């Protein structure tokens, strides 16, 4: 079966992300072979165990060393259909590379992420026909959200011969991969190219600009009930919702942005204007905070990251903090924001106060004391303290249950929800992890959906009794 | 500092490092720069009747990240006019009277040999090297290795040379023979003054799989060439040791050639009987400058080992070259894996499982798991070793394999594949048996192993 190449509408030019250079550009053939030849080809390798999708890393690296790039890509993509974006976006320092045996020897570990990106990108550029989908099964799956989890699940389902229809609320598909990954790691158009390849794997359809709701009220909306009626299974790859807010004086208005909304505009909105931004403050201690700080610093903005606890307690990775620092950002630790200071409506500073004794901190951090407050001058304040969950869409499916923190509850062995025909994976289940975790969960769900669909024939309407779901 | 000077059948050289007859000795300018860099001698690129070379003419073999582990060529003898070469040789000898300058020669007829020997010696060259080794091109014209692997022809031509020459005659041998002692003994009978070996090994370097043409590609075709470089060193050492051990040939000075790239390689050749060593591929790869390390390294090695001259090193390892039947069957070593140095790659484990005797085990396995993995014998004692994976990734104690010493046959494979120097060592263990060789057993009549064909035959006949 040959299909015409699928071209998603290109991202508009003039995006700020186009100004970023690649931190780890794709290897040339010679560089890749030289690096691949350093790999020891370990037995039962620790790097494989550290990979959530369990890519057979020594095998694909050996294939690169032998010049067999297509075989290398096949090894990667069989385990992880989004092998290219994972090669660029994975925190390899704390996964495969972090467990490379060379670390135990005090030697530079193998650059597994860069080798992976090289293998997939070069192989797909030469010949995208790495896989052949099985004959059509007549089964159909609806996937809600076009982020990494749904894309990967759709690809795996398509290879099994199932029809996959992805529903995406936004006009630009790809979720985190297109709109959330730091531009110095991966550009939006690269994510879209990977998505195009997944769409070409078999009978995959993408419906962008369509919201899944409880009650459809017109064009651009489709109801959960309709999805269940028209498809044999549904996969919820909802991602996360809007950025959380600080609830501070002065927060409302221009100059204060949610971190992920801001990154999305950096990556996709040519209308974003940072001309007047010379100083910025980022609030938070996670990887999103470090990402946005790193990006702003690379754009020449003077950036301070304000974190309520100490550096050692940050949830962001040490290597990400280091990267942000190298780019010029600085950390202001053990401080809590008190007020966004405005002059004439324009943000001019963030008022911060020392955090109290670390021992009695609640979830919202210690209460700010009146003493020793200081002002951090800023033209922009980015709030990176978490995101809400997309609970409404999930609850529109009968039988789907959320836990106390708003995460979709699934059986970890199958990623099936309380509704036996509804599966889920990715951020909406794990609360916000890496792309590679989303792919790993999507793989489990796709396998379970495939098995379920191939053993049942009727397209049941309601919620048949299934195994009781457990928390993830 | 040790005395590195040598006397090779009367040819004096300030050190044993000579350039082999090859592209690095193609011109007077090159040899001048080589001598200035420190080389003790040069065997000029083979003189003979004018030839035409092809393009391309070299092929290389890489291994992993190592470039040019082996090199091959389909180049022939010098393609420069004879009188130009002779003029340059004379000039070199005049400017470097204490360096060794040797003329490599290859012609066909007796008259041609007489003529070229006269002309070569007229330059002031210190000696002659008869090129009986070139395995391509010239042998098809009845020269080179065509002579080298016909002992009678070799002996006759070498005898002419000895008759015509007033300087020492060295015969350069080809490795492309079944038994190196046959041409070696022919050299001895000819009265020649020394031998050099090895010339290149017949080879075909590879195939361009897109064009389906072997390499190096000359237009749409290729041919076999001569293989050299680090890859051929073990072959050269073996053939050198064969000649050096021979009671007759071993008395001739030998110039060792084949993959010598550094002072350590040179010391090994000299320990196995070489008086001088000839270098080509390493110079083609890195240039004449490598001789600095060779001179300094050999001198330091001699100093460190209490030897005052390179002559003291010569032949030291020859008595230890023995036939298999003289090896001690009672000697025993077992592998010892250092838990402190192990990085947990487990290459020793898989090598032992698939390539040896399945005596390296992984910790934390049950007997059933070990059997399922392919172990047919299990160790009597399991070492007390941590088996819980260390999530920090800093150390990998759970991944350190251990050796079932009872079953270890001391083959070395694990130590050879281990990437960490000094992590796996072979520890000598007493076997409790007196030394005994296979030849001893033959003499005592105990040279059968139960279960062999002979014992089966005996059992049937009784």
CSV table of C-alpha atoms in Angstrom, one decimal, chain B residues 22-269:
chain,number,residue,atom,x,y,z
B,22,UNK,CA,58.1,1.3,-0.2
B,23,UNK,CA,56.5,4.7,-0.9
B,24,UNK,CA,58.4,6.3,2.1
B,25,UNK,CA,61.7,5.6,0.4
B,26,UNK,CA,60.6,6.6,-3.1
B,27,UNK,CA,62.9,9.7,-3.5
B,28,UNK,CA,66.1,11.2,-2.2
B,29,UNK,CA,64.2,14.1,-0.6
B,30,UNK,CA,62.0,11.7,1.4
B,31,UNK,CA,65.0,9.7,2.7
B,32,UNK,CA,66.8,12.9,3.6
B,33,UNK,CA,63.9,14.0,5.7
B,34,UNK,CA,63.6,10.6,7.2
B,35,UNK,CA,67.2,10.5,8.2
B,36,UNK,CA,66.9,14.0,9.6
B,37,UNK,CA,63.9,12.7,11.7
B,38,UNK,CA,66.1,9.9,13.2
B,39,UNK,CA,65.7,6.8,11.1
B,40,UNK,CA,68.8,4.7,11.1
B,41,UNK,CA,68.5,3.2,7.7
B,42,UNK,CA,66.4,3.1,4.5
B,43,UNK,CA,65.8,0.3,2.0
B,44,UNK,CA,65.2,2.3,-1.2
B,45,UNK,CA,62.0,1.7,-3.1
B,46,UNK,CA,62.8,-1.3,-5.3
B,47,UNK,CA,64.8,-0.6,-8.5
B,48,UNK,CA,64.2,-2.5,-11.7
B,49,UNK,CA,63.1,-2.1,-15.2
B,50,UNK,CA,60.6,0.8,-15.6
B,51,UNK,CA,57.0,-0.1,-14.8
B,52,UNK,CA,53.6,1.7,-14.9
B,53,UNK,CA,51.5,2.0,-11.8
B,54,UNK,CA,47.7,2.0,-11.6
B,55,UNK,CA,45.3,4.5,-10.0
B,56,UNK,CA,44.0,3.9,-7.4
B,57,UNK,CA,46.4,1.5,-5.7
B,58,UNK,CA,45.8,1.4,-1.9
B,59,UNK,CA,43.0,-0.1,0.1
B,60,UNK,CA,42.5,0.2,3.8
B,61,UNK,CA,40.7,-1.7,6.6
B,62,UNK,CA,39.2,0.1,9.5
B,63,UNK,CA,38.0,-1.5,12.7
B,64,UNK,CA,35.6,0.3,15.0
B,65,UNK,CA,37.0,3.8,15.4
B,66,UNK,CA,40.5,2.6,14.3
B,67,UNK,CA,41.5,3.7,10.9
B,68,UNK,CA,43.9,1.6,8.8
B,69,UNK,CA,44.2,-1.4,11.0
B,70,UNK,CA,45.4,-2.9,7.7
B,71,UNK,CA,46.5,-1.5,4.4
B,72,UNK,CA,46.9,-3.2,1.0
B,73,UNK,CA,48.5,-2.1,-2.2
B,74,UNK,CA,48.7,-3.0,-5.8
B,75,UNK,CA,51.7,-0.8,-6.4
B,76,UNK,CA,54.7,-2.1,-8.2
B,77,UNK,CA,58.4,-1.3,-7.9
B,78,UNK,CA,59.7,2.3,-8.5
B,79,UNK,CA,58.2,4.0,-11.5
B,80,UNK,CA,60.9,6.6,-11.6
B,81,UNK,CA,63.9,6.4,-14.1
B,82,UNK,CA,66.7,4.3,-12.8
B,83,UNK,CA,69.4,6.9,-13.3
B,84,UNK,CA,67.4,9.4,-11.3
B,85,UNK,CA,67.1,7.0,-8.4
B,86,UNK,CA,70.8,6.1,-8.6
B,87,UNK,CA,71.8,9.7,-8.6
B,88,UNK,CA,69.7,10.5,-5.5
B,89,UNK,CA,71.0,7.4,-3.7
B,90,UNK,CA,74.6,8.5,-4.3
B,91,UNK,CA,73.7,12.0,-2.9
B,92,UNK,CA,72.1,10.5,0.2
B,93,UNK,CA,75.0,8.2,1.0
B,94,UNK,CA,77.4,11.1,0.6
B,95,UNK,CA,75.4,13.3,3.0
B,96,UNK,CA,74.6,10.5,5.5
B,97,UNK,CA,77.7,8.3,5.5
B,98,UNK,CA,76.9,6.6,8.9
B,99,UNK,CA,73.3,5.8,8.0
B,100,UNK,CA,72.4,2.5,6.4
B,101,UNK,CA,71.4,2.8,2.8
B,102,UNK,CA,70.2,-0.4,1.1
B,103,UNK,CA,69.2,-0.9,-2.5
B,104,UNK,CA,66.2,-3.1,-3.1
B,105,UNK,CA,66.4,-4.8,-6.4
B,106,UNK,CA,64.1,-6.8,-8.7
B,107,UNK,CA,65.0,-7.8,-12.3
B,108,UNK,CA,64.6,-10.9,-14.4
B,109,UNK,CA,67.7,-12.2,-16.1
B,110,UNK,CA,71.2,-13.0,-14.9
B,111,UNK,CA,72.6,-10.2,-17.0
B,112,UNK,CA,70.1,-7.7,-15.6
B,113,UNK,CA,71.0,-8.7,-12.0
B,114,UNK,CA,74.7,-8.2,-12.7
B,115,UNK,CA,74.0,-4.9,-14.3
B,116,UNK,CA,71.7,-3.5,-11.6
B,117,UNK,CA,73.9,-4.8,-8.7
B,118,UNK,CA,76.9,-3.0,-10.2
B,119,UNK,CA,74.9,0.2,-10.6
B,120,UNK,CA,73.4,0.0,-7.1
B,121,UNK,CA,76.7,-0.6,-5.4
B,122,UNK,CA,78.3,2.2,-7.5
B,123,UNK,CA,76.1,4.7,-5.5
B,124,UNK,CA,77.9,3.7,-2.3
B,125,UNK,CA,74.9,1.8,-1.0
B,126,UNK,CA,75.8,-0.4,2.1
B,127,UNK,CA,73.9,-3.5,0.9
B,128,UNK,CA,71.4,-5.0,-1.4
B,129,UNK,CA,67.9,-6.4,-0.6
B,130,UNK,CA,66.6,-8.9,-3.2
B,131,UNK,CA,62.8,-8.3,-3.5
B,132,UNK,CA,61.4,-11.9,-3.7
B,133,UNK,CA,58.2,-11.0,-2.0
B,134,UNK,CA,56.0,-8.7,-4.0
B,135,UNK,CA,52.8,-10.7,-4.3
B,136,UNK,CA,51.1,-8.8,-7.2
B,137,UNK,CA,52.0,-7.6,-10.6
B,138,UNK,CA,55.7,-8.4,-10.7
B,139,UNK,CA,55.1,-12.1,-9.8
B,140,UNK,CA,53.0,-12.4,-12.9
B,141,UNK,CA,56.1,-11.4,-14.8
B,142,UNK,CA,58.1,-14.1,-13.1
B,143,UNK,CA,59.6,-11.9,-10.4
B,144,UNK,CA,58.7,-11.0,-6.8
B,145,UNK,CA,56.9,-13.7,-4.9
B,146,UNK,CA,57.0,-15.9,-8.0
B,147,UNK,CA,60.7,-16.3,-7.0
B,148,UNK,CA,60.1,-16.2,-3.3
B,149,UNK,CA,58.0,-19.3,-3.3
B,150,UNK,CA,60.2,-21.4,-5.6
B,151,UNK,CA,63.2,-22.3,-3.3
B,152,UNK,CA,65.3,-23.5,-6.2
B,153,UNK,CA,64.8,-20.4,-8.3
B,154,UNK,CA,65.3,-18.2,-5.2
B,155,UNK,CA,68.5,-20.0,-4.4
B,156,UNK,CA,69.9,-19.7,-7.9
B,157,UNK,CA,69.1,-16.0,-8.3
B,158,UNK,CA,70.4,-15.2,-4.8
B,159,UNK,CA,73.6,-17.1,-5.7
B,160,UNK,CA,74.1,-14.9,-8.7
B,161,UNK,CA,73.6,-11.8,-6.5
B,162,UNK,CA,76.2,-13.1,-4.0
B,163,UNK,CA,78.6,-13.7,-6.9
B,164,UNK,CA,78.1,-10.2,-8.4
B,165,UNK,CA,77.9,-8.3,-5.2
B,166,UNK,CA,80.7,-6.8,-3.1
B,167,UNK,CA,78.2,-5.6,-0.3
B,168,UNK,CA,76.0,-7.8,1.9
B,169,UNK,CA,73.1,-9.5,0.2
B,170,UNK,CA,69.7,-9.6,2.1
B,171,UNK,CA,66.9,-11.8,0.7
B,172,UNK,CA,63.4,-10.4,1.3
B,173,UNK,CA,60.9,-13.3,1.7
B,174,UNK,CA,57.3,-13.6,1.0
B,175,UNK,CA,54.9,-14.9,3.7
B,176,UNK,CA,52.7,-16.5,0.9
B,177,UNK,CA,54.3,-19.9,1.3
B,178,UNK,CA,53.3,-23.1,3.1
B,179,UNK,CA,56.5,-23.4,5.1
B,180,UNK,CA,58.8,-20.4,5.5
B,181,UNK,CA,61.7,-22.7,6.3
B,182,UNK,CA,61.9,-23.8,2.6
B,183,UNK,CA,62.8,-20.4,1.2
B,184,UNK,CA,64.8,-19.7,4.4
B,185,UNK,CA,67.0,-22.7,3.8
B,186,UNK,CA,67.3,-21.8,0.2
B,187,UNK,CA,68.7,-18.4,1.3
B,188,UNK,CA,71.2,-20.2,3.6
B,189,UNK,CA,72.3,-22.4,0.7
B,190,UNK,CA,72.7,-19.5,-1.6
B,191,UNK,CA,75.3,-17.9,0.6
B,192,UNK,CA,73.3,-14.7,1.0
B,193,UNK,CA,74.2,-12.7,4.1
B,194,UNK,CA,70.8,-12.0,5.7
B,195,UNK,CA,67.1,-12.3,5.3
B,196,UNK,CA,64.2,-9.8,5.7
B,197,UNK,CA,60.6,-10.7,6.2
B,198,UNK,CA,57.7,-10.4,5.8
B,199,UNK,CA,56.8,-8.9,2.5
B,200,UNK,CA,53.1,-8.3,2.1
B,201,UNK,CA,50.4,-11.0,2.4
B,202,UNK,CA,48.3,-11.8,-0.6
B,203,UNK,CA,44.9,-10.1,0.1
B,204,UNK,CA,41.7,-8.8,-1.3
B,205,UNK,CA,40.7,-5.8,0.7
B,206,UNK,CA,37.0,-5.7,0.3
B,207,UNK,CA,34.2,-5.2,-2.2
B,208,UNK,CA,32.4,-2.0,-3.2
B,209,UNK,CA,28.9,-3.4,-2.8
B,210,UNK,CA,27.3,-0.7,-4.9
B,211,UNK,CA,29.6,-1.2,-7.9
B,212,UNK,CA,30.3,-4.9,-7.2
B,213,UNK,CA,34.0,-4.2,-7.7
B,214,UNK,CA,36.7,-5.3,-5.2
B,215,UNK,CA,38.9,-2.7,-3.6
B,216,UNK,CA,41.0,-0.8,-4.4
B,217,UNK,CA,39.0,0.0,-7.5
B,218,UNK,CA,40.9,0.6,-10.7
B,219,UNK,CA,38.2,1.7,-13.1
B,220,UNK,CA,35.8,-1.2,-13.2
B,221,UNK,CA,38.0,-3.9,-11.7
B,222,UNK,CA,40.5,-4.7,-9.1
B,223,UNK,CA,43.0,-7.4,-8.2
B,224,UNK,CA,44.6,-9.0,-5.2
B,225,UNK,CA,47.2,-6.9,-3.5
B,226,UNK,CA,49.7,-7.1,-0.6
B,227,UNK,CA,48.4,-6.7,2.9
B,228,UNK,CA,50.4,-4.9,5.6
B,229,UNK,CA,50.0,-2.8,8.7
B,230,UNK,CA,49.2,-3.6,12.3
B,231,UNK,CA,46.9,-6.5,11.3
B,232,UNK,CA,49.8,-8.6,9.9
B,233,UNK,CA,52.1,-8.3,12.9
B,234,UNK,CA,51.2,-11.6,14.4
B,235,UNK,CA,51.8,-13.4,11.1
B,236,UNK,CA,55.2,-11.7,10.8
B,237,UNK,CA,56.2,-12.5,14.4
B,238,UNK,CA,55.4,-16.2,13.8
B,239,UNK,CA,57.4,-16.4,10.6
B,240,UNK,CA,60.2,-14.5,12.1
B,241,UNK,CA,60.3,-16.9,15.1
B,242,UNK,CA,60.3,-19.9,12.7
B,243,UNK,CA,63.4,-18.7,11.0
B,244,UNK,CA,65.1,-17.5,14.2
B,245,UNK,CA,64.7,-20.9,15.8
B,246,UNK,CA,66.2,-22.7,12.9
B,247,UNK,CA,69.7,-23.9,13.7
B,248,UNK,CA,71.1,-22.7,10.3
B,249,UNK,CA,68.9,-19.9,9.1
B,250,UNK,CA,68.7,-18.5,12.7
B,251,UNK,CA,72.4,-17.7,12.5
B,252,UNK,CA,71.8,-15.2,9.7
B,253,UNK,CA,70.9,-11.6,10.6
B,254,UNK,CA,67.2,-11.0,10.1
B,255,UNK,CA,65.5,-7.8,9.4
B,256,UNK,CA,61.9,-7.9,10.8
B,257,UNK,CA,59.1,-6.4,8.9
B,258,UNK,CA,55.3,-6.4,9.4
B,259,UNK,CA,53.0,-4.1,11.3
B,260,UNK,CA,55.7,-2.4,13.4
B,261,UNK,CA,54.3,0.9,14.6
B,262,UNK,CA,56.1,1.7,17.8
B,263,UNK,CA,59.0,0.9,20.1
B,264,UNK,CA,57.1,-1.9,21.8
B,265,UNK,CA,56.4,-3.6,18.4
B,266,UNK,CA,60.1,-3.2,17.6
B,267,UNK,CA,61.2,-4.7,20.9
B,268,UNK,CA,59.0,-7.7,20.3
B,269,UNK,CA,60.5,-8.3,16.8
